[in-house]
Coordinates of C-alpha atoms and ligand atoms in Angstrom, one line a residue:
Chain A
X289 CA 34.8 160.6 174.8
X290 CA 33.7 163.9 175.7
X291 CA 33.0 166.6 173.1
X292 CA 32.3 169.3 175.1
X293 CA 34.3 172.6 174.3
X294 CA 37.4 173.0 176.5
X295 CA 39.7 176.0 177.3
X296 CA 42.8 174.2 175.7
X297 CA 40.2 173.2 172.4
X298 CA 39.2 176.9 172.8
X299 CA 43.2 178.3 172.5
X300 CA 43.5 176.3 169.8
X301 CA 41.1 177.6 168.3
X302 CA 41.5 180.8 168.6
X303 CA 45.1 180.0 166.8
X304 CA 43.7 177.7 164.3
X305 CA 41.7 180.9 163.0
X306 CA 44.6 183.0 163.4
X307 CA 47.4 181.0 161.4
X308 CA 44.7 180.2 158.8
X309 CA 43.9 184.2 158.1
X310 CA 40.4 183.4 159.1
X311 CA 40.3 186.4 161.2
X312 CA 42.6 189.5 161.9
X313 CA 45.8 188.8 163.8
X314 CA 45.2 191.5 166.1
X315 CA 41.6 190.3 167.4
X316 CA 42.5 186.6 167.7
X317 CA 46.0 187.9 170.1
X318 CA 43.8 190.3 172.1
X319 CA 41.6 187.0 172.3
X320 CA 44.4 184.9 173.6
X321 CA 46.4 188.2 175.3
X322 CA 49.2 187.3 173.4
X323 CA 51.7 190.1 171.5
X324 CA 49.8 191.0 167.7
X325 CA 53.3 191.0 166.4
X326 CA 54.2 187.7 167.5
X327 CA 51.2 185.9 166.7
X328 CA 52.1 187.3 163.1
X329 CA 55.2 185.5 163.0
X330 CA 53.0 182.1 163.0
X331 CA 50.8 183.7 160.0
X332 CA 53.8 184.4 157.9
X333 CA 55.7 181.2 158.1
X334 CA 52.6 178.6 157.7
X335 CA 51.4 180.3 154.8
X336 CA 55.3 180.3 153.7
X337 CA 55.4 176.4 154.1
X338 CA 52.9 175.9 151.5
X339 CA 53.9 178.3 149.1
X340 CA 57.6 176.7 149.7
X341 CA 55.7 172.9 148.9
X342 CA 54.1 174.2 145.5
X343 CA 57.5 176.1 144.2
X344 CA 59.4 173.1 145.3
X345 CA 57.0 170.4 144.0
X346 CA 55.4 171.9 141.0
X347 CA 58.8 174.6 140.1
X348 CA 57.5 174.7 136.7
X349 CA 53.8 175.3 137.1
X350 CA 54.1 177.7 139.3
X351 CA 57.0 179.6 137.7
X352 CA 54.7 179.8 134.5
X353 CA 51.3 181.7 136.8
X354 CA 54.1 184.0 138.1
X355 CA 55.0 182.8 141.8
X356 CA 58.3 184.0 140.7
X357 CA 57.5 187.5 140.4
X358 CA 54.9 187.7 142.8
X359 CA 52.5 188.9 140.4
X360 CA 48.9 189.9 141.2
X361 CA 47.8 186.8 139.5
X362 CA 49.5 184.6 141.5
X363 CA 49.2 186.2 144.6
X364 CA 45.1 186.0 143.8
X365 CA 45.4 182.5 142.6
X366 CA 47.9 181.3 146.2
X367 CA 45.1 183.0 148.3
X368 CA 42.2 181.1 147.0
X369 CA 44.6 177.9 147.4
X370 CA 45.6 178.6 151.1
X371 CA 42.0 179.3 151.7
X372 CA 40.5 176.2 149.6
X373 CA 42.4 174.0 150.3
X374 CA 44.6 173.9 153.5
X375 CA 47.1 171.2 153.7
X376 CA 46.1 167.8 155.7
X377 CA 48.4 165.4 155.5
X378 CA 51.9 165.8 157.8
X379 CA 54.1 165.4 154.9
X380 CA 54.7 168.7 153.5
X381 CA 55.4 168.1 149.6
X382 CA 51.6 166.6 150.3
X383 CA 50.6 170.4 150.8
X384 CA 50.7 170.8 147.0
X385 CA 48.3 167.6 146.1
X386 CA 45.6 169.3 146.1
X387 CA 47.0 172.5 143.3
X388 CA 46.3 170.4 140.0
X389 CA 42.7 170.0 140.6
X390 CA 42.1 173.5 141.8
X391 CA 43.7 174.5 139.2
X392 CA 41.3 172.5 137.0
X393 CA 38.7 173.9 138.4
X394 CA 39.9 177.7 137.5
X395 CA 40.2 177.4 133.8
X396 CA 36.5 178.3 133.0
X397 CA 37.2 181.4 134.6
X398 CA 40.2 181.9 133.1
X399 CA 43.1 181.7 135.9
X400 CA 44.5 178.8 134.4
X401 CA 44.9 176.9 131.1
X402 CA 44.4 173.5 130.2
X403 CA 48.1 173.5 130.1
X404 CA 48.5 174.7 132.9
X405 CA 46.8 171.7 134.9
X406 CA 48.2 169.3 132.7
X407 CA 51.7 169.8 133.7
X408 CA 50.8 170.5 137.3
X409 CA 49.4 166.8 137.1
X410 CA 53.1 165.7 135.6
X411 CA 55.2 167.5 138.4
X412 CA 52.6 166.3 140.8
X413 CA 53.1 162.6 140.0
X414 CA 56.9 162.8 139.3
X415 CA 56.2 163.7 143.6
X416 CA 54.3 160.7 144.3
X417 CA 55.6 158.3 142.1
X418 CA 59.4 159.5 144.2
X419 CA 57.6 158.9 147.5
X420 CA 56.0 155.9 146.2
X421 CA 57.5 153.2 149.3
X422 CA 57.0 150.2 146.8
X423 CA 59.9 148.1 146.8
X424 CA 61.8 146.7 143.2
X425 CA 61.9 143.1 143.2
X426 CA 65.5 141.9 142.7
X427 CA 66.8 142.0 139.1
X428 CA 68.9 142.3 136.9
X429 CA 70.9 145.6 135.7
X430 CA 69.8 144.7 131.7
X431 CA 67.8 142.6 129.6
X432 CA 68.8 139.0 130.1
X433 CA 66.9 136.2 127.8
X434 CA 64.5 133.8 129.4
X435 CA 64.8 135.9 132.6
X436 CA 61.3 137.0 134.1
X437 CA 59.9 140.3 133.1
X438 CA 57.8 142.6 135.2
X439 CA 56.5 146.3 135.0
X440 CA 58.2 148.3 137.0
X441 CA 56.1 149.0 139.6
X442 CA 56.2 152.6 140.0
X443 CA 55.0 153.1 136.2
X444 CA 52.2 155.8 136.1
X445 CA 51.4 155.9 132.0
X446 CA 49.5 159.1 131.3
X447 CA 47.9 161.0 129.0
X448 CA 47.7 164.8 128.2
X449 CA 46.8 166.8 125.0
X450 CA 49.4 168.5 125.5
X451 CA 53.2 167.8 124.9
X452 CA 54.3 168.3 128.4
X453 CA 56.6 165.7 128.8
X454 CA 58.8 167.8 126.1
X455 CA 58.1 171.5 128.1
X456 CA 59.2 170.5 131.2
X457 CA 62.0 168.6 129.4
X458 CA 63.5 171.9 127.8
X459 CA 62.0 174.1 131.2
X460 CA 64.4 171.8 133.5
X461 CA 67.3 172.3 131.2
X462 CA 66.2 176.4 131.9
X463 CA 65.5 176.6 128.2
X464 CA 62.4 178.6 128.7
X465 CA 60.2 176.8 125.8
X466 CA 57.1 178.4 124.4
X467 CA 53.9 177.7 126.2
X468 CA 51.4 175.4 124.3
X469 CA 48.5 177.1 123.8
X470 CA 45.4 175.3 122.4
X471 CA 45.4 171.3 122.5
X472 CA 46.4 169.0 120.1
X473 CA 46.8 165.5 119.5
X474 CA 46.9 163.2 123.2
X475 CA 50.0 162.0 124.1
X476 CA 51.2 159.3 127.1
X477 CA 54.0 160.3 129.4
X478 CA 55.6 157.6 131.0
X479 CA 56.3 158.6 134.7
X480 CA 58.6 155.7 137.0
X481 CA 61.5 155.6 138.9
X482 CA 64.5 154.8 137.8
X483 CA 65.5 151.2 139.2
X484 CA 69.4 152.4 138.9
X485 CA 69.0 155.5 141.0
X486 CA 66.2 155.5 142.9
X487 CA 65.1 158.9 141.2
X488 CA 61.9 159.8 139.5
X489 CA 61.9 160.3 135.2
X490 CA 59.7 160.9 133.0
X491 CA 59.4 160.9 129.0
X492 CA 57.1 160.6 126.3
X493 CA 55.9 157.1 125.0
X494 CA 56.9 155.5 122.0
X495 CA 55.1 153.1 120.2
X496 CA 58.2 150.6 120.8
X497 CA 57.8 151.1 124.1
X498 CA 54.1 150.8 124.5
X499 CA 54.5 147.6 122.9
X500 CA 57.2 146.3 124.9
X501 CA 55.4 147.1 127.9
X502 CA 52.2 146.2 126.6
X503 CA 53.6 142.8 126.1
X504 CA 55.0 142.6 129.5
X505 CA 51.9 143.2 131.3
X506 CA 49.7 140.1 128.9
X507 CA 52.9 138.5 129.8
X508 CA 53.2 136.9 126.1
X509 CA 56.4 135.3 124.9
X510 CA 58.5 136.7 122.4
X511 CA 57.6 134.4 120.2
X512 CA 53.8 135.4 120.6
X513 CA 54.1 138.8 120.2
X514 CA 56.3 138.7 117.4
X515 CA 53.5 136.1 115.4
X516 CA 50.8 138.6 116.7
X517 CA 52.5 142.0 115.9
X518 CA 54.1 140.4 112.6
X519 CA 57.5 141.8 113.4
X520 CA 60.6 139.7 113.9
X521 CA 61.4 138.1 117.0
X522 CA 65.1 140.8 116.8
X523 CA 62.2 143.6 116.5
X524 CA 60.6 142.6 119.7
X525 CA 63.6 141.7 122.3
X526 CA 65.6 145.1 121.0
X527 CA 62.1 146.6 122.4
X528 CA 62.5 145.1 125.7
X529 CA 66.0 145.6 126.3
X530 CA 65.2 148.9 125.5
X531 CA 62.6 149.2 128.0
X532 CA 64.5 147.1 130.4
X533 CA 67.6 149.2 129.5
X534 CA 65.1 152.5 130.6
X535 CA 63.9 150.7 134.0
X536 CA 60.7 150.4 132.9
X537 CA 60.7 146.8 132.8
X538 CA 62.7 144.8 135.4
X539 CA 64.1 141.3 134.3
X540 CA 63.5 139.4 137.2
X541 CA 66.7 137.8 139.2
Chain B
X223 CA 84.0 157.7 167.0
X224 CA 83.9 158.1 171.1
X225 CA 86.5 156.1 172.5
X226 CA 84.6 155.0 175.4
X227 CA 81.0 154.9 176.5
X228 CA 80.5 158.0 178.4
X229 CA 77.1 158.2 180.7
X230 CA 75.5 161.0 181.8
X231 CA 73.5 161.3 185.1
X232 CA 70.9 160.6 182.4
X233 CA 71.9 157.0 183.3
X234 CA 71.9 156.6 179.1
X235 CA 75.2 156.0 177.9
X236 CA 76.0 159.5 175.5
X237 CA 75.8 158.1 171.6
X238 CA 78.8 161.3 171.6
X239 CA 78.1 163.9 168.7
X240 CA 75.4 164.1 165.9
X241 CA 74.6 166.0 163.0
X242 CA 71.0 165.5 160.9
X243 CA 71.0 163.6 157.7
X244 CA 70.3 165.9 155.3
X245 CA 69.6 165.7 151.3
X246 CA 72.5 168.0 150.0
X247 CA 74.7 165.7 151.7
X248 CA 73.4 162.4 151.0
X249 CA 76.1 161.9 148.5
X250 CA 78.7 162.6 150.3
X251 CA 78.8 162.4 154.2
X252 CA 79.3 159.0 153.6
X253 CA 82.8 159.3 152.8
X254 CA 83.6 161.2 156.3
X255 CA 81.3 158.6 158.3
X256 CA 83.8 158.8 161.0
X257 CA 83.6 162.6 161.8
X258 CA 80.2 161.7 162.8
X259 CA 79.1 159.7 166.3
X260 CA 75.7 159.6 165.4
X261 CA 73.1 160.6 162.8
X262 CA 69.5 162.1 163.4
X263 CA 66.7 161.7 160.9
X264 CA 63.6 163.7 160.4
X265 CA 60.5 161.4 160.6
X266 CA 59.1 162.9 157.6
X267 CA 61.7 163.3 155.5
X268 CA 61.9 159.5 155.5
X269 CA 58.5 158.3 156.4
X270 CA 56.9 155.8 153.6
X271 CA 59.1 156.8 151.5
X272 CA 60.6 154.4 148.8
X273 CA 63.6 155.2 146.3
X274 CA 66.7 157.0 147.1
X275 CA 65.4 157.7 150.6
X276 CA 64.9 154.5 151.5
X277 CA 68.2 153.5 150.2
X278 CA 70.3 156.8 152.3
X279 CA 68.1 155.6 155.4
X280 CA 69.5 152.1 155.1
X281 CA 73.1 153.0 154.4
X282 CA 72.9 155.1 157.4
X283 CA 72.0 152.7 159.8
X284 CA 74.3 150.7 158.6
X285 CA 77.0 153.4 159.1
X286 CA 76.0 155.2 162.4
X287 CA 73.7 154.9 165.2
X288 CA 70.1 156.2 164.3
X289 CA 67.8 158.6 166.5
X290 CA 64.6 159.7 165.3
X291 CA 63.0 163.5 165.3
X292 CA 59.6 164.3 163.9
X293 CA 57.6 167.4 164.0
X294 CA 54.6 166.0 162.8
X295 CA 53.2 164.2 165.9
X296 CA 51.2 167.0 167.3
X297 CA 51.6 165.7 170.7
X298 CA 49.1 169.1 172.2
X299 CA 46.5 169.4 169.8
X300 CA 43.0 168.5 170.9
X301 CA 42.8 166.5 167.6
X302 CA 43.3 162.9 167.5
X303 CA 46.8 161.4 167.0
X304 CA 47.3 160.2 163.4
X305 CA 46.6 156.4 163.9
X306 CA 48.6 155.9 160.3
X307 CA 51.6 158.5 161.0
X308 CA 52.3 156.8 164.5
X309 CA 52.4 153.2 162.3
X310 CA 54.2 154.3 159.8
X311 CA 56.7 155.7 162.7
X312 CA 57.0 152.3 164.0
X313 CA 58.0 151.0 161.6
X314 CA 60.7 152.9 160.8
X315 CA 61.9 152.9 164.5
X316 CA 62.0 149.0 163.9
X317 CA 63.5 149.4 160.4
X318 CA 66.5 151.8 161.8
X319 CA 67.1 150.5 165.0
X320 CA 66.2 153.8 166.4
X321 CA 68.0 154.3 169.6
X322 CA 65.1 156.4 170.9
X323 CA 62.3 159.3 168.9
X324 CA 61.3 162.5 169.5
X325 CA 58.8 165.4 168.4
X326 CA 58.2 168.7 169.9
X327 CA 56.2 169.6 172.8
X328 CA 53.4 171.5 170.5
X329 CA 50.3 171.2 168.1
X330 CA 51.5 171.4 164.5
X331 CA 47.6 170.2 163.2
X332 CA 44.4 170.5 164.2
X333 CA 41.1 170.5 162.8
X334 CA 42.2 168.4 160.2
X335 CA 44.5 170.8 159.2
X336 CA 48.5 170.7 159.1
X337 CA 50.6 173.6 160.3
X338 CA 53.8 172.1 159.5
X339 CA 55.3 174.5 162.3
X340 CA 55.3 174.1 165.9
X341 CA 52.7 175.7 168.1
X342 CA 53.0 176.4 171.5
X343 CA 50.7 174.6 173.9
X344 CA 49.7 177.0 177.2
X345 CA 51.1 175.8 180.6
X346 CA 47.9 174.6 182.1
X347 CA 47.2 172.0 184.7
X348 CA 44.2 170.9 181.5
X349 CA 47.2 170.5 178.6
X350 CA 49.7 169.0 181.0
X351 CA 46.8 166.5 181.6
X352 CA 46.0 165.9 177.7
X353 CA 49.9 166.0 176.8
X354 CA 50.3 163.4 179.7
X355 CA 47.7 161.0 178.3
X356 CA 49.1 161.4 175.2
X357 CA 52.5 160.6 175.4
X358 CA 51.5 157.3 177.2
X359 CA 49.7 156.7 173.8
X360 CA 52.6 157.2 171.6
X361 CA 55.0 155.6 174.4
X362 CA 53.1 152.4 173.4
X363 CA 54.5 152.1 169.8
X364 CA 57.7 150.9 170.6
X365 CA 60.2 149.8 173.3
X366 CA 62.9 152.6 172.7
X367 CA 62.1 155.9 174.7
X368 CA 60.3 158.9 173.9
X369 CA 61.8 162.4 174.2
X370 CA 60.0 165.6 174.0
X371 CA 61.8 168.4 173.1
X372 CA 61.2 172.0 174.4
X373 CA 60.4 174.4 171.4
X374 CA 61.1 177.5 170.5
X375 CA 57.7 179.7 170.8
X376 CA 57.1 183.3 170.2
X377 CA 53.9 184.4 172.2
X378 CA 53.2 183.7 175.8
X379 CA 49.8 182.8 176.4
X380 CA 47.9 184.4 179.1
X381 CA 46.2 182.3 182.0
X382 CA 49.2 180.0 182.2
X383 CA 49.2 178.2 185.8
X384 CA 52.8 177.6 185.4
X385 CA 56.2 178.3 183.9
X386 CA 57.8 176.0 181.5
X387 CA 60.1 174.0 183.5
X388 CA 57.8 173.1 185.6
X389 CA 55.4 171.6 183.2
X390 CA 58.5 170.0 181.5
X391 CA 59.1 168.3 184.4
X392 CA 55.7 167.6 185.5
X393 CA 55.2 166.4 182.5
X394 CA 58.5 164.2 182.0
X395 CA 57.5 162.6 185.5
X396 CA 54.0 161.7 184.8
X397 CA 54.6 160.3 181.4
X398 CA 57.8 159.0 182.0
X399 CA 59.2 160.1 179.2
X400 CA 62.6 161.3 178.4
X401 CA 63.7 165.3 177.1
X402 CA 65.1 166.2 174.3
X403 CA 67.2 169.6 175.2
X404 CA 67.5 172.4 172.7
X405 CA 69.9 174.7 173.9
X406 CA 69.5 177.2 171.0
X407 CA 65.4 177.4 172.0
X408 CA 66.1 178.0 175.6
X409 CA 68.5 180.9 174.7
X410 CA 66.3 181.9 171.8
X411 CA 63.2 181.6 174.4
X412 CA 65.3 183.7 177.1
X413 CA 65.5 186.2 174.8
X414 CA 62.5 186.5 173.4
X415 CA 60.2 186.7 176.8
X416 CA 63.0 187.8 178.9
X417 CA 64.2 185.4 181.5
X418 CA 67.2 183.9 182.8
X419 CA 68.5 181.0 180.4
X420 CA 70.6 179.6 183.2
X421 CA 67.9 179.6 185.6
X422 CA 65.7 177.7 183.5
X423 CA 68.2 174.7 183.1
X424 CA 68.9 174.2 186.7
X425 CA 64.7 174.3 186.5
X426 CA 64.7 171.6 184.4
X427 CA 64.4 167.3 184.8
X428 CA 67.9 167.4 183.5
X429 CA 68.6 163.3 184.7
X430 CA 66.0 163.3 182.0
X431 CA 68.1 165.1 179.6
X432 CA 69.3 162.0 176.9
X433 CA 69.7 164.4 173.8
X434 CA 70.9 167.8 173.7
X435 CA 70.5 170.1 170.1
X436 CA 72.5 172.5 168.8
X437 CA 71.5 175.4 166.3
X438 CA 72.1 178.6 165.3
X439 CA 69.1 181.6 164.4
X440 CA 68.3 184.9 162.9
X441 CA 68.4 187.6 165.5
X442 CA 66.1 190.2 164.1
X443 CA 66.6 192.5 166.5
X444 CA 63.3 193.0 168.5
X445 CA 62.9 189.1 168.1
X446 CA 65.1 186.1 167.8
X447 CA 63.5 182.9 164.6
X448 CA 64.6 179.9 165.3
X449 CA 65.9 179.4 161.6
X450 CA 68.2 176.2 161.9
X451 CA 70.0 178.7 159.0
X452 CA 73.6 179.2 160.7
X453 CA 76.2 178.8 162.9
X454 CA 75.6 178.5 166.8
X455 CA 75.9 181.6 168.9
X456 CA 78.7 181.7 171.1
X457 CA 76.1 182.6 173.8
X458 CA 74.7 179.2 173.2
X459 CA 77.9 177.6 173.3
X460 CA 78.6 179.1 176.9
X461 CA 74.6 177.6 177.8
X462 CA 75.7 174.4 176.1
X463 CA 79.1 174.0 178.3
X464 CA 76.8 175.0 181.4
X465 CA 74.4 172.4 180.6
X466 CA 77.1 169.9 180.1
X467 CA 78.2 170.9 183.5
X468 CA 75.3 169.4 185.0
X469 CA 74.2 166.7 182.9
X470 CA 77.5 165.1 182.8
X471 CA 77.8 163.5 178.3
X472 CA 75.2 163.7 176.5
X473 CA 74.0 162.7 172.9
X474 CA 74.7 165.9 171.1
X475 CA 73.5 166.7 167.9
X476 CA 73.7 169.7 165.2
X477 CA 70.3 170.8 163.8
X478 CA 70.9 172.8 160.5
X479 CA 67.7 172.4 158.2
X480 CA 68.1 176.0 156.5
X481 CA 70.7 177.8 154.5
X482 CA 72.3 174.1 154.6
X483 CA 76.1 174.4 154.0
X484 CA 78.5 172.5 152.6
X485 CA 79.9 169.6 154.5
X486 CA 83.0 171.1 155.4
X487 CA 81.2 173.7 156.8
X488 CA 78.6 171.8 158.8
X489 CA 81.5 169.0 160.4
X490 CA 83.7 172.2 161.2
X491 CA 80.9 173.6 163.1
X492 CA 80.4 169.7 164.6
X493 CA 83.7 169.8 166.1
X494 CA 83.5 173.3 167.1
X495 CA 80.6 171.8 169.3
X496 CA 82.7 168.4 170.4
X497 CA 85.3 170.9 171.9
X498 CA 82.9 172.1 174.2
X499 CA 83.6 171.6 177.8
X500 CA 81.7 171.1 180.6
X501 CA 81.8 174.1 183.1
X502 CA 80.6 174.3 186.6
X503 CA 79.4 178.1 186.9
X504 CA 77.6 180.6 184.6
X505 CA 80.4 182.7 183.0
Ligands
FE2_210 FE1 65.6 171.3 168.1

């Protein structure tokens, strides 16, 4: 395999530095003798594609650091992220992966809150966990008794200080609730896709539901974990249907 | 539904007339499955993806016959092809029964980065070489044909050794491969540098012509984007009948990946394309 520099590896990357802002559009088109103008056009819509990726795929984070408005912040904040962290993967949602962690990486100085990352890593997995290409087994549309139980396999359980399984609740409704802040107590957000529709969801965790799915994955009987919780056996199968009811555990066919 | 299979000089019997399967429609286009010949699906749209995707993507090829489009291949860049994109797209040419695939001739990544936009390669004897090699590559995936489709490009590059249709056909002979027509990039190309749209079809491989698109653009005065965001130019229509003229039926299929209108609107503009008919001179 050769590696030696050809014209066509040259052209390319001559573009390469020109789509990427690396160096002015009018030097890299009297590099190529191409038309300035045109040569612009590629510019504009490649950074356009990622900026589409993060309002499309994190709506909410971005809406709150001002993409909507354009402000000065953002504007800073989407220039450091086009230049950080250029997109490598060919699906474009992907070109937004990369926004939680730079964003983590920004609070020290200020650009971003804790919050702020936090739900970026929410709207970030509600992405993957809709791409995920995991198949359901086959099962059952509610709880049957006796039938096989299994997490669903999309499940993502995760934890925040930071209620953001409620924001982006009341945001997605356009409710425009109050921003948290300073952290508080951790709280799990369960993040699947829903069996029924194929779509992604996402809500807080209840203790019923940790349990159920808690039992589910130690694959105890209900019998077990009613002796080792102390509840009734009722108690435990309303969890599971609840869960199974929710598509968070699938009763086997 | 075509009432009888029609063949172009193509020597590929025409699937009739297509439209892409896109999201705002996934709930409905179902319903008018018989306004539609065919269906076209973007690579990466559906790609590894599980969920209501996967679930449209099987409906539909139960429904119609599927073709595949990416944009994603990168069939000009001097970086390697993507070892895991070109599995993942054969499986889904297996999983859809994909009549045949296509992707631009362009680099959309290089570097390691992704443009996710369609960069024109220069027409050199060096890229018709690399494009050539290439293609054989991807060729190797499946048994169904490869297409290439000619972009839409806004800067000429200089130092080119020849014009387009040439290295379209050069590079359909070499490779064996098949074209994928756009007649809204030829006119939108015409315009743009300044040439004659009807010349450059006769130019072209046209017996290797087995899928024609349709589109419509923003005309922004000193320079036509190829937007996918409207209705098809009568201009094109009149390239589209000419082409027609020539090729004899082919697959035709409605891009319209911006703006996306309702359904009414999009199946209205599909038979506005179906009542095109071939003519035999430039008007
Ligand atoms: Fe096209």
């Amino acid at each position: 395999m050769t590696t030696e520099r050809t014209d066509l590896e040259a052209l390319q990357r001559h573009m390469h530095t020109a789509v990427k802002g690396l160096a002015p559009v009018h030097v890299v088109a009297a590099a190529l003798g191409v038309d300035a103008k045109r040569l612009a056009i590629y510019h504009r819509m490649i950074r356009h594609h990622v900026v589409a990726a993060l309002q499309t795929r994190l709506g909410a984070t971005t809406a709150l650091l001002g993409a909507g408005e354009e402000t000065p912040a953002w504007e800073r904040l989407l220039a450091a992220y086009l230049a950080d962290c250029p997109p490598s993967h060919w699906a474009l949602g992907h070109a937004a992966g990369a926004f939680p962690g730079f964003l983590a990486e920004r609070v020290e100085a200020g650009d971003a809150t804790g919050f702020h990352v936090a739900l970026a890593e929410l709207e970030w997995a509600l992405y993957t966990v809709n791409r995920d290409a995991t198949r359901l087994p086959p099962h059952h549309r509610a709880y049957v008794e006796g039938a096989p139980l299994a997490l669903n396999p999309t499940l993502q359980i995760l934890e925040w200080p930071y209620p953001v399984a409620a924001f982006l609740a009341a945001f997605n409704r356009g409710e425009g609730p109050a921003v948290p802040t300073a952290p508080g107590d951790p709280e799990l957000v369960l993040v699947f896709r829903r069996p029924a529709s194929g779509n992604p969801y996402f809500h807080a965790a209840t203790p019923a539901l940790l349990f159920a799915l808690k039992m589910v994955h130690d694959g105890l009987t209900v019998a077990d974990a009613a002796a080792a919780s102390g509840q009734p056996a009722e108690a435990v199968q309303a969890a599971l249907a609840d869960a199974v009811q929710q598509g968070l555990v699938l009763a086997l066919a | 539904m075509p009432g009888r299979v029609e063949v172009g000089m193509s020597g590929v019997a025409s699937l009739g007339h297509g439209v892409g399967l896109r999201r705002p429609h996934w709930d409905t286009i179902f319903a008018e499955a018989d306004r539609v010949d065919f269906v076209e699906i973007l690579t990466e749209n559906f790609l590894g993806e599980g969920g209501r995707a996967r679930r449209v993507l099987e409906q539909a090829a139960a429904t119609w016959p599927i073709v595949l489009h990416g944009t994603a291949l990168s069939i000009g860049s001097v970086s390697p092809l993507d070892a895991d994109y070109l599995a993942g797209l054969a499986d889904l040419i297996r999983a859809t029964g994909a009549r045949w695939f296509s992707d631009h001739l362009c680099f959309s990544s290089a570097f390691g980065v992704e443009y996710h936009d369609l960069l024109p390669v220069p027409f050199t004897a060096e890229a018709l070489d690399h494009v050539v090699a290439r293609v054989k590559q991807v060729q190797t995936i499946a048994n169904v044909p490869f297409l290439l489709e000619n972009p839409s490009y806004y800067v000429q590059y200089a130092g080119a050794e020849m014009g387009e249709a040439e290295f379209l056909s050069t590079l359909c002979a070499r490779a064996d491969c098949g074209l994928l027509l756009d007649v809204n990039n030829v006119y939108v190309n015409s315009r743009n540098h300044g040439y004659d749209p009807y010349a450059f079809i006769d130019a072209l491989p046209l017996d290797r012509v087995l899928q024609i698109h349709m589109a419509g653009h923003d005309d922004l005065g000193d320079v036509i984007i190829d937007t996918h965001g409207a209705a098809c130019v009568d201009p094109v229509l009149d390239l589209y009948a000419y082409t027609l003229g020539r090729t004899g039926p082919v697959s035709t299929l409605l891009e319209w990946d911006n703006a996306i209108p309702s359904q009414a609107v999009l199946l209205a503009e599909l038979e506005r394309i179906r009542a095109v008919r071939p003519v035999g001179a430039r008007p």
